[in-house]
Amino acid sequence: MEACKVCHPDKVESYSATTMGRLFLRHPRNDQERLGCEACHGPGKAHAEAGGGKGVGGLTSFSRKDPTPVEARNAVCLRCHERTARLFWKGSPHESRDVACTDCHRVMVRVSERGQLARATVVETCAQCHIRSRVQLMRSSHMPLREGKMDCMSCHNPHGTGTEKLLRANSVNDTCYKCHAEKRGPFLWEHTPVMENCGNCHDPHGSNHEKMLKLPKPRLCQQCHTDIGHASSPQTRTTRFVMGRQCLNCHATIHGSNHPSGNFFKR
């Protein structure tokens, strides 16, 4: 560390204020951590003798434009961070797209309060790539990420999972039920699209329609209920009958009902 500090005093100073820096410098747990800079960058003798420079002397470097391949950079991190939440990193969408650990995390400087993130918050870090999701979160009906009540990792594990879309739970519905337990059921009368996937009706990142619906009511209902007559007007197609009306005025328990007479979700 002291040898590196001769040429890189600013890096050593900023690193010493980070979570990893405090651990390695003050409370190293093993011989690897006692190596200081060389624990991650590799032996520095050849680098110093050659006069320095990025990639000179076979050092592992971690910036996006540096010569060290992404796989080699990530392998350094995974020597310590492969367990628990990162068990599914290999083969994950991020790993297969050459995302480097250092694209999302900053080891040498403290930017965030937790996780040594590349930006101040989880949302800002994810938004570096997931621009469309960030735009959706700015819509009028949205998950409370802007308010700081949850973040992307409330639903997703960016390091990989065994499920679609990096979800922490086993399915989209199980993810939603973590907060919306009253919608889980089972119900005596179940609404098939609801039980299949909450995303059939809702946009999970945000919408300009109430309750994060994909379409305004009654247009959303009409995606399925278009070719049958309505009980109040059997000779009239549903589209004409309910246009401009509110289906939920009558069908109030649309997520499911346990009422003996709830087969049309009216009670």
mmCIF file of C-alpha atoms in Angstrom:
data_model
loop_
_atom_site.group_PDB
_atom_site.id
_atom_site.type_symbol
_atom_site.label_atom_id
_atom_site.label_comp_id
_atom_site.label_asym_id
_atom_site.label_seq_id
_atom_site.Cartn_x
_atom_site.Cartn_y
_atom_site.Cartn_z
ATOM 1 C CA MET A 1 0.000 0.000 0.000
ATOM 2 C CA GLU A 2 2.743 2.486 0.949
ATOM 3 C CA ALA A 3 4.629 1.781 -2.269
ATOM 4 C CA CYS A 4 1.491 2.441 -4.331
ATOM 5 C CA LYS A 5 0.824 5.643 -2.403
ATOM 6 C CA VAL A 6 3.988 7.235 -3.803
ATOM 7 C CA CYS A 7 2.379 7.520 -7.253
ATOM 8 C CA HIS A 8 -1.306 7.224 -6.367
ATOM 9 C CA PRO A 9 -1.840 9.276 -3.176
ATOM 10 C CA ASP A 10 -5.315 10.463 -4.194
ATOM 11 C CA LYS A 11 -6.506 6.913 -4.926
ATOM 12 C CA VAL A 12 -5.212 5.572 -1.623
ATOM 13 C CA GLU A 13 -6.796 8.441 0.302
ATOM 14 C CA SER A 14 -10.248 8.023 -1.260
ATOM 15 C CA TYR A 15 -10.042 4.224 -0.952
ATOM 16 C CA SER A 16 -9.275 4.412 2.763
ATOM 17 C CA ALA A 17 -12.683 6.066 3.335
ATOM 18 C CA THR A 18 -14.662 3.272 1.652
ATOM 19 C CA THR A 19 -16.169 0.227 3.332
ATOM 20 C CA MET A 20 -13.687 -2.120 1.699
ATOM 21 C CA GLY A 21 -10.772 0.194 2.407
ATOM 22 C CA ARG A 22 -11.577 0.390 6.099
ATOM 23 C CA LEU A 23 -11.861 -3.393 6.283
ATOM 24 C CA PHE A 24 -8.672 -4.206 4.385
ATOM 25 C CA LEU A 25 -6.550 -1.511 5.996
ATOM 26 C CA ARG A 26 -7.740 -1.750 9.595
ATOM 27 C CA HIS A 27 -9.168 -5.231 10.067
ATOM 28 C CA PRO A 28 -7.835 -7.636 7.410
ATOM 29 C CA ARG A 29 -9.282 -11.107 7.920
ATOM 30 C CA ASN A 30 -6.806 -13.181 5.923
ATOM 31 C CA ASP A 31 -3.529 -13.069 4.015
ATOM 32 C CA GLN A 32 -5.306 -12.032 0.806
ATOM 33 C CA GLU A 33 -6.759 -8.912 2.404
ATOM 34 C CA ARG A 34 -3.397 -8.058 3.968
ATOM 35 C CA LEU A 35 -1.938 -7.644 0.480
ATOM 36 C CA GLY A 36 -3.617 -4.249 0.160
ATOM 37 C CA CYS A 37 -3.762 -2.990 -3.433
ATOM 38 C CA GLU A 38 -2.245 -6.209 -4.740
ATOM 39 C CA ALA A 39 -5.207 -8.203 -3.399
ATOM 40 C CA CYS A 40 -7.242 -7.005 -6.394
ATOM 41 C CA HIS A 41 -4.728 -5.565 -8.865
ATOM 42 C CA GLY A 42 -2.120 -8.310 -8.607
ATOM 43 C CA PRO A 43 1.649 -8.002 -8.026
ATOM 44 C CA GLY A 44 2.830 -4.455 -8.682
ATOM 45 C CA LYS A 45 6.593 -4.885 -8.982
ATOM 46 C CA ALA A 46 6.699 -5.127 -12.797
ATOM 47 C CA HIS A 47 4.241 -2.238 -13.035
ATOM 48 C CA ALA A 48 6.445 0.020 -10.904
ATOM 49 C CA GLU A 49 9.666 -0.967 -12.670
ATOM 50 C CA ALA A 50 8.097 -0.181 -16.048
ATOM 51 C CA GLY A 51 7.208 3.329 -14.921
ATOM 52 C CA GLY A 52 3.481 2.789 -14.377
ATOM 53 C CA GLY A 53 0.525 3.295 -16.691
ATOM 54 C CA LYS A 54 -2.807 1.474 -17.076
ATOM 55 C CA GLY A 55 -2.350 -2.203 -17.809
ATOM 56 C CA VAL A 56 1.435 -1.913 -17.677
ATOM 57 C CA GLY A 57 3.187 -4.737 -15.885
ATOM 58 C CA GLY A 58 0.226 -7.100 -16.048
ATOM 59 C CA LEU A 59 -1.864 -5.305 -13.429
ATOM 60 C CA THR A 60 -5.592 -5.982 -13.414
ATOM 61 C CA SER A 61 -7.462 -2.725 -14.056
ATOM 62 C CA PHE A 62 -11.162 -2.142 -13.539
ATOM 63 C CA SER A 63 -12.398 0.823 -15.580
ATOM 64 C CA ARG A 64 -14.694 0.154 -18.538
ATOM 65 C CA LYS A 65 -12.084 1.340 -21.073
ATOM 66 C CA ASP A 66 -9.182 -0.521 -19.476
ATOM 67 C CA PRO A 67 -7.538 -3.481 -21.280
ATOM 68 C CA THR A 68 -8.403 -6.117 -18.664
ATOM 69 C CA PRO A 69 -11.353 -8.238 -19.966
ATOM 70 C CA VAL A 70 -14.640 -7.992 -18.069
ATOM 71 C CA GLU A 71 -14.551 -11.689 -17.178
ATOM 72 C CA ALA A 72 -11.112 -11.301 -15.584
ATOM 73 C CA ARG A 73 -12.223 -8.234 -13.625
ATOM 74 C CA ASN A 74 -15.306 -9.987 -12.317
ATOM 75 C CA ALA A 75 -13.283 -13.064 -11.370
ATOM 76 C CA VAL A 76 -11.310 -10.911 -8.930
ATOM 77 C CA CYS A 77 -14.499 -9.739 -7.213
ATOM 78 C CA LEU A 78 -16.027 -13.214 -7.153
ATOM 79 C CA ARG A 79 -13.099 -14.601 -5.217
ATOM 80 C CA CYS A 80 -14.740 -13.059 -2.156
ATOM 81 C CA HIS A 81 -18.268 -12.219 -3.304
ATOM 82 C CA GLU A 82 -19.531 -15.381 -5.001
ATOM 83 C CA ARG A 83 -21.743 -16.681 -2.217
ATOM 84 C CA THR A 84 -25.278 -15.836 -1.012
ATOM 85 C CA ALA A 85 -26.918 -13.236 -3.276
ATOM 86 C CA ARG A 86 -24.403 -13.830 -6.071
ATOM 87 C CA LEU A 87 -24.792 -17.602 -6.413
ATOM 88 C CA PHE A 88 -26.656 -17.174 -9.724
ATOM 89 C CA TRP A 89 -24.269 -14.640 -11.275
ATOM 90 C CA LYS A 90 -22.842 -17.153 -13.770
ATOM 91 C CA GLY A 91 -25.197 -17.260 -16.736
ATOM 92 C CA SER A 92 -27.307 -14.362 -15.462
ATOM 93 C CA PRO A 93 -28.565 -11.690 -17.921
ATOM 94 C CA HIS A 94 -26.034 -9.165 -16.624
ATOM 95 C CA GLU A 95 -23.099 -11.584 -16.764
ATOM 96 C CA SER A 96 -23.989 -12.727 -20.288
ATOM 97 C CA ARG A 97 -24.082 -9.086 -21.446
ATOM 98 C CA ASP A 98 -20.565 -8.382 -20.186
ATOM 99 C CA VAL A 99 -21.654 -6.218 -17.276
ATOM 100 C CA ALA A 100 -18.712 -5.726 -14.932
ATOM 101 C CA CYS A 101 -19.061 -5.550 -11.160
ATOM 102 C CA THR A 102 -17.405 -2.133 -11.358
ATOM 103 C CA ASP A 103 -20.105 -0.850 -13.720
ATOM 104 C CA CYS A 104 -22.445 -0.806 -10.737
ATOM 105 C CA HIS A 105 -20.012 -0.596 -7.812
ATOM 106 C CA ARG A 106 -17.227 1.838 -6.943
ATOM 107 C CA VAL A 107 -14.475 0.312 -4.846
ATOM 108 C CA MET A 108 -11.994 3.189 -4.824
ATOM 109 C CA VAL A 109 -14.283 6.046 -3.832
ATOM 110 C CA ARG A 110 -17.371 6.340 -1.660
ATOM 111 C CA VAL A 111 -20.344 7.493 -3.726
ATOM 112 C CA SER A 112 -23.286 5.873 -1.915
ATOM 113 C CA GLU A 113 -24.321 5.233 1.662
ATOM 114 C CA ARG A 114 -24.455 1.473 1.132
ATOM 115 C CA GLY A 115 -23.271 -1.165 -1.291
ATOM 116 C CA GLN A 116 -20.386 0.902 -2.679
ATOM 117 C CA LEU A 117 -22.638 1.772 -5.611
ATOM 118 C CA ALA A 118 -21.581 3.680 -8.704
ATOM 119 C CA ARG A 119 -24.307 6.253 -8.040
ATOM 120 C CA ALA A 120 -25.857 7.647 -4.883
ATOM 121 C CA THR A 121 -28.821 5.224 -4.867
ATOM 122 C CA VAL A 122 -29.830 1.830 -6.231
ATOM 123 C CA VAL A 123 -32.340 3.445 -8.601
ATOM 124 C CA GLU A 124 -29.773 5.833 -10.073
ATOM 125 C CA THR A 125 -27.287 2.992 -10.476
ATOM 126 C CA CYS A 126 -29.767 0.786 -12.360
ATOM 127 C CA ALA A 127 -30.944 3.743 -14.454
ATOM 128 C CA GLN A 128 -27.506 3.996 -16.059
ATOM 129 C CA CYS A 129 -28.685 1.231 -18.412
ATOM 130 C CA HIS A 130 -32.401 0.771 -17.727
ATOM 131 C CA ILE A 131 -33.482 4.129 -19.109
ATOM 132 C CA ARG A 132 -36.948 2.958 -20.162
ATOM 133 C CA SER A 133 -37.759 1.778 -16.644
ATOM 134 C CA ARG A 134 -36.620 5.107 -15.245
ATOM 135 C CA VAL A 135 -38.963 6.928 -17.632
ATOM 136 C CA GLN A 136 -41.840 4.697 -16.507
ATOM 137 C CA LEU A 137 -41.081 5.513 -12.873
ATOM 138 C CA MET A 138 -41.652 9.187 -13.669
ATOM 139 C CA ARG A 139 -45.263 8.562 -14.699
ATOM 140 C CA SER A 140 -48.142 9.699 -12.530
ATOM 141 C CA SER A 141 -48.953 6.233 -11.145
ATOM 142 C CA HIS A 142 -45.728 4.534 -10.093
ATOM 143 C CA MET A 143 -43.975 2.397 -7.525
ATOM 144 C CA PRO A 144 -42.775 4.562 -4.598
ATOM 145 C CA LEU A 145 -39.118 4.503 -5.641
ATOM 146 C CA ARG A 146 -38.917 8.264 -6.092
ATOM 147 C CA GLU A 147 -40.234 8.625 -2.559
ATOM 148 C CA GLY A 148 -37.528 6.311 -1.219
ATOM 149 C CA LYS A 149 -39.950 3.692 0.157
ATOM 150 C CA MET A 150 -38.499 0.913 -2.015
ATOM 151 C CA ASP A 151 -35.900 0.446 -4.739
ATOM 152 C CA CYS A 152 -35.206 -1.833 -7.700
ATOM 153 C CA MET A 153 -33.769 -4.488 -5.395
ATOM 154 C CA SER A 154 -37.063 -4.758 -3.530
ATOM 155 C CA CYS A 155 -38.212 -6.922 -6.454
ATOM 156 C CA HIS A 156 -35.044 -7.766 -8.402
ATOM 157 C CA ASN A 157 -31.675 -9.313 -7.582
ATOM 158 C CA PRO A 158 -29.239 -7.774 -10.088
ATOM 159 C CA HIS A 159 -26.646 -10.472 -9.378
ATOM 160 C CA GLY A 160 -28.881 -13.215 -10.798
ATOM 161 C CA THR A 161 -31.762 -15.474 -9.814
ATOM 162 C CA GLY A 162 -33.355 -18.691 -10.996
ATOM 163 C CA THR A 163 -36.453 -16.829 -12.196
ATOM 164 C CA GLU A 164 -37.399 -14.523 -15.058
ATOM 165 C CA LYS A 165 -36.492 -10.825 -15.038
ATOM 166 C CA LEU A 166 -34.100 -11.348 -12.107
ATOM 167 C CA LEU A 167 -37.066 -11.493 -9.728
ATOM 168 C CA ARG A 168 -36.357 -12.355 -6.105
ATOM 169 C CA ALA A 169 -39.588 -14.350 -5.770
ATOM 170 C CA ASN A 170 -40.583 -17.382 -7.851
ATOM 171 C CA SER A 171 -42.906 -15.481 -10.194
ATOM 172 C CA VAL A 172 -44.339 -12.062 -11.006
ATOM 173 C CA ASN A 173 -47.386 -12.749 -8.837
ATOM 174 C CA ASP A 174 -45.339 -13.964 -5.874
ATOM 175 C CA THR A 175 -43.326 -10.757 -6.141
ATOM 176 C CA CYS A 176 -46.472 -8.632 -6.014
ATOM 177 C CA TYR A 177 -47.965 -10.655 -3.157
ATOM 178 C CA LYS A 178 -45.080 -9.673 -0.889
ATOM 179 C CA CYS A 179 -46.831 -6.323 -0.490
ATOM 180 C CA HIS A 180 -50.321 -7.080 -1.829
ATOM 181 C CA ALA A 181 -51.051 -10.201 0.237
ATOM 182 C CA GLU A 182 -54.811 -9.572 0.197
ATOM 183 C CA LYS A 183 -54.810 -10.275 -3.562
ATOM 184 C CA ARG A 184 -53.202 -13.709 -3.232
ATOM 185 C CA GLY A 185 -56.272 -15.853 -2.620
ATOM 186 C CA PRO A 186 -57.165 -18.621 -3.103
ATOM 187 C CA PHE A 187 -60.648 -17.357 -3.859
ATOM 188 C CA LEU A 188 -63.897 -19.205 -4.369
ATOM 189 C CA TRP A 189 -64.288 -17.256 -7.604
ATOM 190 C CA GLU A 190 -61.012 -16.503 -9.368
ATOM 191 C CA HIS A 191 -60.370 -14.144 -12.267
ATOM 192 C CA THR A 192 -58.127 -16.085 -14.656
ATOM 193 C CA PRO A 193 -55.993 -13.192 -16.032
ATOM 194 C CA VAL A 194 -55.310 -12.063 -12.462
ATOM 195 C CA MET A 195 -54.189 -15.508 -11.342
ATOM 196 C CA GLU A 196 -52.012 -15.942 -14.450
ATOM 197 C CA ASN A 197 -49.957 -12.760 -14.161
ATOM 198 C CA CYS A 198 -50.481 -9.399 -12.471
ATOM 199 C CA GLY A 199 -48.676 -7.930 -15.487
ATOM 200 C CA ASN A 200 -51.662 -8.756 -17.701
ATOM 201 C CA CYS A 201 -53.353 -5.649 -16.359
ATOM 202 C CA HIS A 202 -50.663 -3.658 -14.532
ATOM 203 C CA ASP A 203 -47.385 -2.122 -15.643
ATOM 204 C CA PRO A 204 -45.092 -2.783 -12.656
ATOM 205 C CA HIS A 205 -42.785 0.183 -13.256
ATOM 206 C CA GLY A 206 -45.364 2.878 -13.812
ATOM 207 C CA SER A 207 -48.289 4.116 -15.857
ATOM 208 C CA ASN A 208 -50.226 7.286 -16.572
ATOM 209 C CA HIS A 209 -53.410 5.425 -15.684
ATOM 210 C CA GLU A 210 -54.651 4.864 -12.140
ATOM 211 C CA LYS A 211 -53.318 1.907 -10.149
ATOM 212 C CA MET A 212 -50.562 1.421 -12.741
ATOM 213 C CA LEU A 213 -53.027 -0.081 -15.226
ATOM 214 C CA LYS A 214 -51.789 -0.694 -18.761
ATOM 215 C CA LEU A 215 -54.883 0.912 -20.261
ATOM 216 C CA PRO A 216 -57.655 3.115 -18.884
ATOM 217 C CA LYS A 217 -60.902 1.525 -17.790
ATOM 218 C CA PRO A 218 -63.045 0.301 -19.481
ATOM 219 C CA ARG A 219 -60.619 -0.203 -22.384
ATOM 220 C CA LEU A 220 -58.525 -2.564 -20.277
ATOM 221 C CA CYS A 221 -61.537 -4.811 -19.620
ATOM 222 C CA GLN A 222 -62.464 -4.701 -23.301
ATOM 223 C CA GLN A 223 -59.202 -6.379 -24.261
ATOM 224 C CA CYS A 224 -60.966 -9.620 -23.279
ATOM 225 C CA HIS A 225 -64.660 -8.756 -22.895
ATOM 226 C CA THR A 226 -65.644 -7.590 -26.385
ATOM 227 C CA ASP A 227 -67.673 -10.225 -28.212
ATOM 228 C CA ILE A 228 -70.409 -11.101 -25.741
ATOM 229 C CA GLY A 229 -73.587 -9.312 -24.822
ATOM 230 C CA HIS A 230 -73.962 -7.726 -21.425
ATOM 231 C CA ALA A 231 -76.599 -9.111 -19.044
ATOM 232 C CA SER A 232 -78.301 -5.715 -18.849
ATOM 233 C CA SER A 233 -78.405 -5.433 -22.624
ATOM 234 C CA PRO A 234 -78.030 -8.917 -24.155
ATOM 235 C CA GLN A 235 -78.568 -7.750 -27.729
ATOM 236 C CA THR A 236 -75.830 -5.124 -27.540
ATOM 237 C CA ARG A 237 -72.150 -5.894 -27.857
ATOM 238 C CA THR A 238 -70.174 -5.079 -24.732
ATOM 239 C CA THR A 239 -67.980 -2.574 -26.526
ATOM 240 C CA ARG A 240 -70.927 -0.325 -27.342
ATOM 241 C CA PHE A 241 -72.693 -0.855 -24.044
ATOM 242 C CA VAL A 242 -69.871 -0.072 -21.662
ATOM 243 C CA MET A 243 -67.984 2.502 -23.698
ATOM 244 C CA GLY A 244 -67.288 5.405 -21.386
ATOM 245 C CA ARG A 245 -68.650 3.569 -18.335
ATOM 246 C CA GLN A 246 -66.895 2.187 -15.267
ATOM 247 C CA CYS A 247 -66.886 -1.630 -15.141
ATOM 248 C CA LEU A 248 -65.754 -1.614 -11.514
ATOM 249 C CA ASN A 249 -68.875 0.219 -10.428
ATOM 250 C CA CYS A 250 -70.489 -3.214 -10.491
ATOM 251 C CA HIS A 251 -67.602 -5.690 -10.717
ATOM 252 C CA ALA A 252 -65.831 -4.389 -7.629
ATOM 253 C CA THR A 253 -63.957 -7.541 -6.536
ATOM 254 C CA ILE A 254 -62.134 -8.046 -9.815
ATOM 255 C CA HIS A 255 -59.126 -9.751 -8.189
ATOM 256 C CA GLY A 256 -61.324 -12.549 -6.824
ATOM 257 C CA SER A 257 -64.257 -13.152 -4.515
ATOM 258 C CA ASN A 258 -65.193 -15.538 -1.718
ATOM 259 C CA HIS A 259 -68.855 -14.540 -1.723
ATOM 260 C CA PRO A 260 -71.270 -17.414 -2.561
ATOM 261 C CA SER A 261 -72.781 -15.219 -5.288
ATOM 262 C CA GLY A 262 -69.496 -13.684 -6.410
ATOM 263 C CA ASN A 263 -69.110 -15.448 -9.738
ATOM 264 C CA PHE A 264 -69.301 -12.124 -11.608
ATOM 265 C CA PHE A 265 -67.095 -10.374 -9.030
ATOM 266 C CA LYS A 266 -69.920 -8.079 -7.957
ATOM 267 C CA ARG A 267 -69.497 -8.778 -4.235
#
